[in-house]
Short mmCIF file of C-alpha atoms and ligand atoms in Angstrom, two decimals:
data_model
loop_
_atom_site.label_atom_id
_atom_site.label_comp_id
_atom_site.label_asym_id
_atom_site.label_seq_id
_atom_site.Cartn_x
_atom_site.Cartn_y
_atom_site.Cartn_z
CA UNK A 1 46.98 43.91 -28.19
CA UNK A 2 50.23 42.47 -27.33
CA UNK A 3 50.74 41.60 -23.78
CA UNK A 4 53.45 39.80 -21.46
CA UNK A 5 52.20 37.74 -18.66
CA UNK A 6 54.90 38.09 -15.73
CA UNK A 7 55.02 36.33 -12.44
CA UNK A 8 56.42 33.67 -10.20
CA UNK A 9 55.72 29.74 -11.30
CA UNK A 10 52.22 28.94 -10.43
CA UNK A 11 50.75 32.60 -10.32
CA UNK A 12 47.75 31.33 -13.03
CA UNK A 13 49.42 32.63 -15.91
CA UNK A 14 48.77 29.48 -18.41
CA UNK A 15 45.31 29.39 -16.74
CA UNK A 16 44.26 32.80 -17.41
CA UNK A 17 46.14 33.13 -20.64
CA UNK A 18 43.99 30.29 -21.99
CA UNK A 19 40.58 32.49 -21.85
CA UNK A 20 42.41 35.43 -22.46
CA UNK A 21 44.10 34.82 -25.38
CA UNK A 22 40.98 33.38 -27.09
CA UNK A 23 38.71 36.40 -25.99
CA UNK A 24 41.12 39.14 -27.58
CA UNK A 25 41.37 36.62 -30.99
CA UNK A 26 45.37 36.76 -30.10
CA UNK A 27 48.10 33.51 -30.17
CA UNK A 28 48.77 32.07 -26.85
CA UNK A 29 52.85 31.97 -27.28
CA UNK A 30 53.64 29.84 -24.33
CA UNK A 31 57.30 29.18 -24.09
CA UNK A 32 56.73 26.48 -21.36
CA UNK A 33 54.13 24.49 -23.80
CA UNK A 34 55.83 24.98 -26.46
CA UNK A 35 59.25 23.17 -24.78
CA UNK A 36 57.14 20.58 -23.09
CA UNK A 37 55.66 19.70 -26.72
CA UNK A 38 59.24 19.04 -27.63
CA UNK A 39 60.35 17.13 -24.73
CA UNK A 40 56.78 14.76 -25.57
CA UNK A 41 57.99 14.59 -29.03
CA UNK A 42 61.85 13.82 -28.50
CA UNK A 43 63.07 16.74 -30.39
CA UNK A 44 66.86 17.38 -30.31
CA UNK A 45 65.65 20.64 -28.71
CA UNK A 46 63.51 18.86 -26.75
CA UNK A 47 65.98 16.33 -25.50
CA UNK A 48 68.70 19.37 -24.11
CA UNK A 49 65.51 21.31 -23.19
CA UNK A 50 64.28 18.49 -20.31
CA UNK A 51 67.67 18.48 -19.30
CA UNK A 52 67.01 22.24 -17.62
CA UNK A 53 63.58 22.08 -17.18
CA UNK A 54 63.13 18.97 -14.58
CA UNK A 55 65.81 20.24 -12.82
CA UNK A 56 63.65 23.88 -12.59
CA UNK A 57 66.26 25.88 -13.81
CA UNK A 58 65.79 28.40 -17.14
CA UNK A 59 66.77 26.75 -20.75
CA UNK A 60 69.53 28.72 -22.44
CA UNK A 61 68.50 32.37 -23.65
CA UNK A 62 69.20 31.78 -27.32
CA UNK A 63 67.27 28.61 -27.78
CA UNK A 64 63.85 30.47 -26.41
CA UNK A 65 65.13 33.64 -28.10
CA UNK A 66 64.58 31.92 -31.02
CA UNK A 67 61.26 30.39 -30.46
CA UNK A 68 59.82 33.54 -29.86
CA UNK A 69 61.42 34.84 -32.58
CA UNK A 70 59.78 32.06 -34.86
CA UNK A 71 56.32 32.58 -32.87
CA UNK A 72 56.69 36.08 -33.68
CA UNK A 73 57.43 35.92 -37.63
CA UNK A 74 54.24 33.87 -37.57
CA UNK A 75 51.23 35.12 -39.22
CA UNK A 76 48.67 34.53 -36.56
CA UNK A 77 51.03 36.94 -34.30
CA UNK A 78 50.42 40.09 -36.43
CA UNK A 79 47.59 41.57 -35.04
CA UNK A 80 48.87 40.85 -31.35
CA UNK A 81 49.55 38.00 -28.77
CA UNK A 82 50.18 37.03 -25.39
CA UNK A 83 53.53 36.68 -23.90
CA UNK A 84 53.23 33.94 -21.29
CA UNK A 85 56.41 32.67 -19.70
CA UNK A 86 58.56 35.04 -21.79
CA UNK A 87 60.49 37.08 -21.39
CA UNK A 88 61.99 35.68 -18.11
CA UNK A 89 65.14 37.59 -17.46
CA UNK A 90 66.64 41.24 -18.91
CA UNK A 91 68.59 39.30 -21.65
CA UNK A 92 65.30 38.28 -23.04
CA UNK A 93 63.44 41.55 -22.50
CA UNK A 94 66.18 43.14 -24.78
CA UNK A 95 65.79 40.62 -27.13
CA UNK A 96 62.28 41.08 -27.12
CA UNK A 97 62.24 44.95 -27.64
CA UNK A 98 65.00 44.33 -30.88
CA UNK A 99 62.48 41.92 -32.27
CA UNK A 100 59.27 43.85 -32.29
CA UNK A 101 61.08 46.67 -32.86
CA UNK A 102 62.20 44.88 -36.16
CA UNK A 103 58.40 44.58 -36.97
CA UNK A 104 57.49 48.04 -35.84
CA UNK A 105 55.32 47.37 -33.21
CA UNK A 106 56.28 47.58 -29.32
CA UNK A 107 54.49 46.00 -26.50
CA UNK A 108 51.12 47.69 -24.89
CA UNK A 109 51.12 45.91 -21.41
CA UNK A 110 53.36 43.64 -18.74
CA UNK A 111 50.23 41.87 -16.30
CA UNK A 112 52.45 41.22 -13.34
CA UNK A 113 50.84 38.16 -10.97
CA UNK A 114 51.29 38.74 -7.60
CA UNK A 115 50.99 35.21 -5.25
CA UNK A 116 52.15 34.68 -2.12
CA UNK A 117 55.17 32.29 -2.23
CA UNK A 118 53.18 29.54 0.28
CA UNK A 119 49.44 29.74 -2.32
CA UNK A 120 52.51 29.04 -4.85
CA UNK A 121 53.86 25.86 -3.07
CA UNK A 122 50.46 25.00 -2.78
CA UNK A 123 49.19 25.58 -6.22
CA UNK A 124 52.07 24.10 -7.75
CA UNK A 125 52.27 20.53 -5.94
CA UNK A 126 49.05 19.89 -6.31
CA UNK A 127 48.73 20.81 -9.95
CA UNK A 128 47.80 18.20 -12.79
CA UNK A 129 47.77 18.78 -16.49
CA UNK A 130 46.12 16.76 -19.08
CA UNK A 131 48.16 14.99 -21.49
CA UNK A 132 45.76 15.56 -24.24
CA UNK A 133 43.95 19.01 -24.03
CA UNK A 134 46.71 20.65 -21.32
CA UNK A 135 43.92 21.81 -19.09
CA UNK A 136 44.93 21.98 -15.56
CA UNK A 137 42.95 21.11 -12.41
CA UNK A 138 44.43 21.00 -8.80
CA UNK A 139 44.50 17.77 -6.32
CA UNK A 140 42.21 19.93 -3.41
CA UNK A 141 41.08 23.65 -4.87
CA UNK A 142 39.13 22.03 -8.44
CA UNK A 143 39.78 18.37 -8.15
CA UNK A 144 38.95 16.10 -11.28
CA UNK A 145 35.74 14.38 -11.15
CA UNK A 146 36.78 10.86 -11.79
CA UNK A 147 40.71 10.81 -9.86
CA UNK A 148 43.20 11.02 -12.58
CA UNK A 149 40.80 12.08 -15.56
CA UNK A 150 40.05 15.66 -17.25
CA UNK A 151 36.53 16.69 -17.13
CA UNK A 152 37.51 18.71 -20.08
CA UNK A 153 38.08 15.98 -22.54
CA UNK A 154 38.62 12.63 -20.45
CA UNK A 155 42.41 12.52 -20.89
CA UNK A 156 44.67 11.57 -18.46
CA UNK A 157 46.41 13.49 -16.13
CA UNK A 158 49.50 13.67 -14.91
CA UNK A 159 52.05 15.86 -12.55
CA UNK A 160 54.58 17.56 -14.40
CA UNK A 161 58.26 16.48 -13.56
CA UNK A 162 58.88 20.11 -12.22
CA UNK A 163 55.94 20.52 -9.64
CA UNK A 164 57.99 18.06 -7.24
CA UNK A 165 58.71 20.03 -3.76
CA UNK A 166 62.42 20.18 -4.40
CA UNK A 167 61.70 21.58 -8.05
CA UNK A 168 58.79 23.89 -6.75
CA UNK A 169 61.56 25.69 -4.16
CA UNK A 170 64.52 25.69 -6.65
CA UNK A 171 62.07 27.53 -9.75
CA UNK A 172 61.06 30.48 -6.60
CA UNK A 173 64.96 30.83 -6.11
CA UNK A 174 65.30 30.89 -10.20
CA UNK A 175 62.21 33.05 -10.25
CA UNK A 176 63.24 35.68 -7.54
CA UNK A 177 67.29 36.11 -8.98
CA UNK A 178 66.36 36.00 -12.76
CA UNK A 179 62.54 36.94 -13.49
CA UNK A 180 62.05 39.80 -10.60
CA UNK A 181 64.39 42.29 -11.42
CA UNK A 182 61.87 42.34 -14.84
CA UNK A 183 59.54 44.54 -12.61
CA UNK A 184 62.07 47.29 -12.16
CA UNK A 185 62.61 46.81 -15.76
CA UNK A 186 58.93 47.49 -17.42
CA UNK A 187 57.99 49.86 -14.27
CA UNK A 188 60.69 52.03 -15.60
CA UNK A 189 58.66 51.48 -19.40
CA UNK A 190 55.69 52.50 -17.92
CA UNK A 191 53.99 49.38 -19.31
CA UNK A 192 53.62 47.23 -15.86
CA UNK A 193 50.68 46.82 -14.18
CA UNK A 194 50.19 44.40 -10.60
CA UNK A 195 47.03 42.48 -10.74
CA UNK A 196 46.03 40.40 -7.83
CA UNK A 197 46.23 35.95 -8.35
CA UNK A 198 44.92 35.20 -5.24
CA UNK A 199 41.39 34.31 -5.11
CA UNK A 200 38.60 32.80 -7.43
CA UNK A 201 40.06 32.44 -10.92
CA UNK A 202 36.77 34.91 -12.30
CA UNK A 203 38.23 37.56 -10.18
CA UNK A 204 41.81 36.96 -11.49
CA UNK A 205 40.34 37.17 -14.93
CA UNK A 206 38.04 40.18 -14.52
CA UNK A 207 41.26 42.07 -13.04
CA UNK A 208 43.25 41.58 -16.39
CA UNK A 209 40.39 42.88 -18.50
CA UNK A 210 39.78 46.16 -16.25
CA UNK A 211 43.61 46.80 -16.97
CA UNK A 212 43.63 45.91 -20.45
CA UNK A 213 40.56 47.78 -21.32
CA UNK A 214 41.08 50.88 -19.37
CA UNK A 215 37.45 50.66 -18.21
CA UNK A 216 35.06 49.35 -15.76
CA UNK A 217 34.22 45.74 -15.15
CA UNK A 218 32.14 44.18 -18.18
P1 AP5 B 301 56.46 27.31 -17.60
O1 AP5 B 301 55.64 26.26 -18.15
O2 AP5 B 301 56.40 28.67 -18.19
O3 AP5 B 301 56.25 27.32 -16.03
P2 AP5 B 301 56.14 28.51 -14.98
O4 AP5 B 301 56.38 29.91 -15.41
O5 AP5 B 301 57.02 28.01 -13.94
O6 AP5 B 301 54.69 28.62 -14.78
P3 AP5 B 301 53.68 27.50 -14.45
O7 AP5 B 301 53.17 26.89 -15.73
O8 AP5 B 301 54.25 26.56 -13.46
O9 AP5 B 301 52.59 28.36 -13.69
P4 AP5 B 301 51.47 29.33 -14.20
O10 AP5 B 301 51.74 30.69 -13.70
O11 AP5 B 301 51.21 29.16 -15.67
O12 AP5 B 301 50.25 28.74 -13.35
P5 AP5 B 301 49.00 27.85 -13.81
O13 AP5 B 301 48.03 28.71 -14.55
O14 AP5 B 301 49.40 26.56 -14.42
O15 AP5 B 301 58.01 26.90 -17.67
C1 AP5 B 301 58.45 25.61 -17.32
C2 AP5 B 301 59.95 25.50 -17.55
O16 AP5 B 301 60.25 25.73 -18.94
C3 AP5 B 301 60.82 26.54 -16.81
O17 AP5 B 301 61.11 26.15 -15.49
C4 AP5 B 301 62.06 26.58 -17.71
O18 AP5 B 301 62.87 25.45 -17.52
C5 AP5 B 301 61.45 26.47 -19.10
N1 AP5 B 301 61.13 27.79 -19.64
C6 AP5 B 301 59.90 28.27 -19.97
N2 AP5 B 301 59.99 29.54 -20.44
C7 AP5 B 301 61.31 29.86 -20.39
C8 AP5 B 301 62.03 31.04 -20.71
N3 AP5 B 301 61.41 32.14 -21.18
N4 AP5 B 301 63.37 31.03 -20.53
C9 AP5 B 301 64.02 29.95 -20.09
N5 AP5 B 301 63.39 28.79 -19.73
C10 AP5 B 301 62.04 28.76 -19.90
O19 AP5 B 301 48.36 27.57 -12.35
C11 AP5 B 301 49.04 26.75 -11.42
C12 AP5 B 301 47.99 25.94 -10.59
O20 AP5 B 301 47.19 26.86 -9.85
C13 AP5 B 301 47.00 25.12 -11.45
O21 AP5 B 301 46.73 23.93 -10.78
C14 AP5 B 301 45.75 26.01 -11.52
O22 AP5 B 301 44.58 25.23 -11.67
C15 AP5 B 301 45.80 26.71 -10.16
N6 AP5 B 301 45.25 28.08 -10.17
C16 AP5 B 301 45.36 29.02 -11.14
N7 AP5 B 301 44.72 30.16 -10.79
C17 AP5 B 301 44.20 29.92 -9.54
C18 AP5 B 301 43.43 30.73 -8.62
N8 AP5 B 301 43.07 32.00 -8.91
N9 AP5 B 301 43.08 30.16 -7.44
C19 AP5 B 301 43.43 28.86 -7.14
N10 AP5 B 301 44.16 28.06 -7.97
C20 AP5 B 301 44.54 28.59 -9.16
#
């Protein structure tokens, strides 16, 4: 199965990726995690990356080109994955296309998230993430148990530099001129399907597997 998650910042792509990607025994490739990991670690990629990324804006094509690229060549990505985050404008679609074409494989599905852009605000302010297991949890919808601390695994959490207000409403404006004309883009493939991201995260989740498995609810 190999599968691109598309839709605006704080649709519940990570979230529903997570379960997702572990039911179908595909990678998670995450181009968001997999920059944050080298802004944490002080990479030189990770260093130019932050630069874009607190700011909300996209990080140059060719640098997560080629992290998809490396994902890609991967073992573990043979038998399938799930896209989430990627591609994010036509220049990577392309990209994306050339490169599986180069392993003889094309893509099966796009899952586009639809959200309204307030849930969105909402969602994304009040998001925190867990430094250690990158769960997320949300200040008022599924608030922590003890403030500050994942139920999960008891890590801390923290609000990621880019779910400020002022970053929140510049990612939309990045989202709507870059990442939306993507749904013209895979309509025209045949390969997108809407699924609705508002309500409880089960729902969400159930949604994704009725249009990946072509059948009824399990
Ligand atoms: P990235 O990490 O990919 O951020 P994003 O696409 O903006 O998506 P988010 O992680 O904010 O949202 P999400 O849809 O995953 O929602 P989530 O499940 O967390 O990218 C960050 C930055 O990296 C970019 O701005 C850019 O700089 C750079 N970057 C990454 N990829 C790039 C690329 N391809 N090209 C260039 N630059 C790139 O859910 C959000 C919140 O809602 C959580 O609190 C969650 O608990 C809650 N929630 C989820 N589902 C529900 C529900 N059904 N009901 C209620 N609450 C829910």
């Amino acid at each position: 199965m190999r599968v691109v998650f598309l839709g605006p910042p704080g649709a519940g792509k990570g979230t529903q990726a997570r379960g997702l990607a572990a039911e179908l025994g595909v990678p998670q490739i995450a181009t968001g995690d997999i920059l944050r990991e080298a802004v944490a670690k002080q990479t030189r990629l990770g260093l130019e990356a932050k630069r874009y990324m607190d700011r909300g804006a996209l990080v140059p094509d060719e640098v997560v080109i080629g992290l998809v690229a490396e994902q890609l060549d991967h073992g573990t990505a043979q038998n399938g994955f799930l896209l989430d985050g990627f591609p994010r404008n036509v220049a990577q679609a392309e990209a994306l296309e050339a490169l599986l074409d180069d392993h003889g494989v094309a893509l099966d599905r796009v899952i586009f998230f639809e959200v309204s852009e307030a849930e969105l605000v909402r969602r994304l302010t009040g998001r925190r993430v867990c430094r250690r297991c990158g769960a997320t949890s949300h200040l008022v919808s599924s608030p922590p148990t003890v403030a500050g601390t994942c139920d999960r695994c008891g890590g801390e959490l923290y609000q990621r530099e880019d779910d400020g207000e002022a970053a929140v409403r510049h990612r939309l404006r990045v989202y709507e001129r870059e990442t939306a004309p993507l749904l013209d883009y895979y309509r025209g493939r045949g390969l997108l399907t809407p699924v609705k991201g508002e309500g409880p995260m089960e729902a969400v989740a159930e949604s994704i597997w009725v249009t990946l498995e072509g059948k009824e609810a399990r």
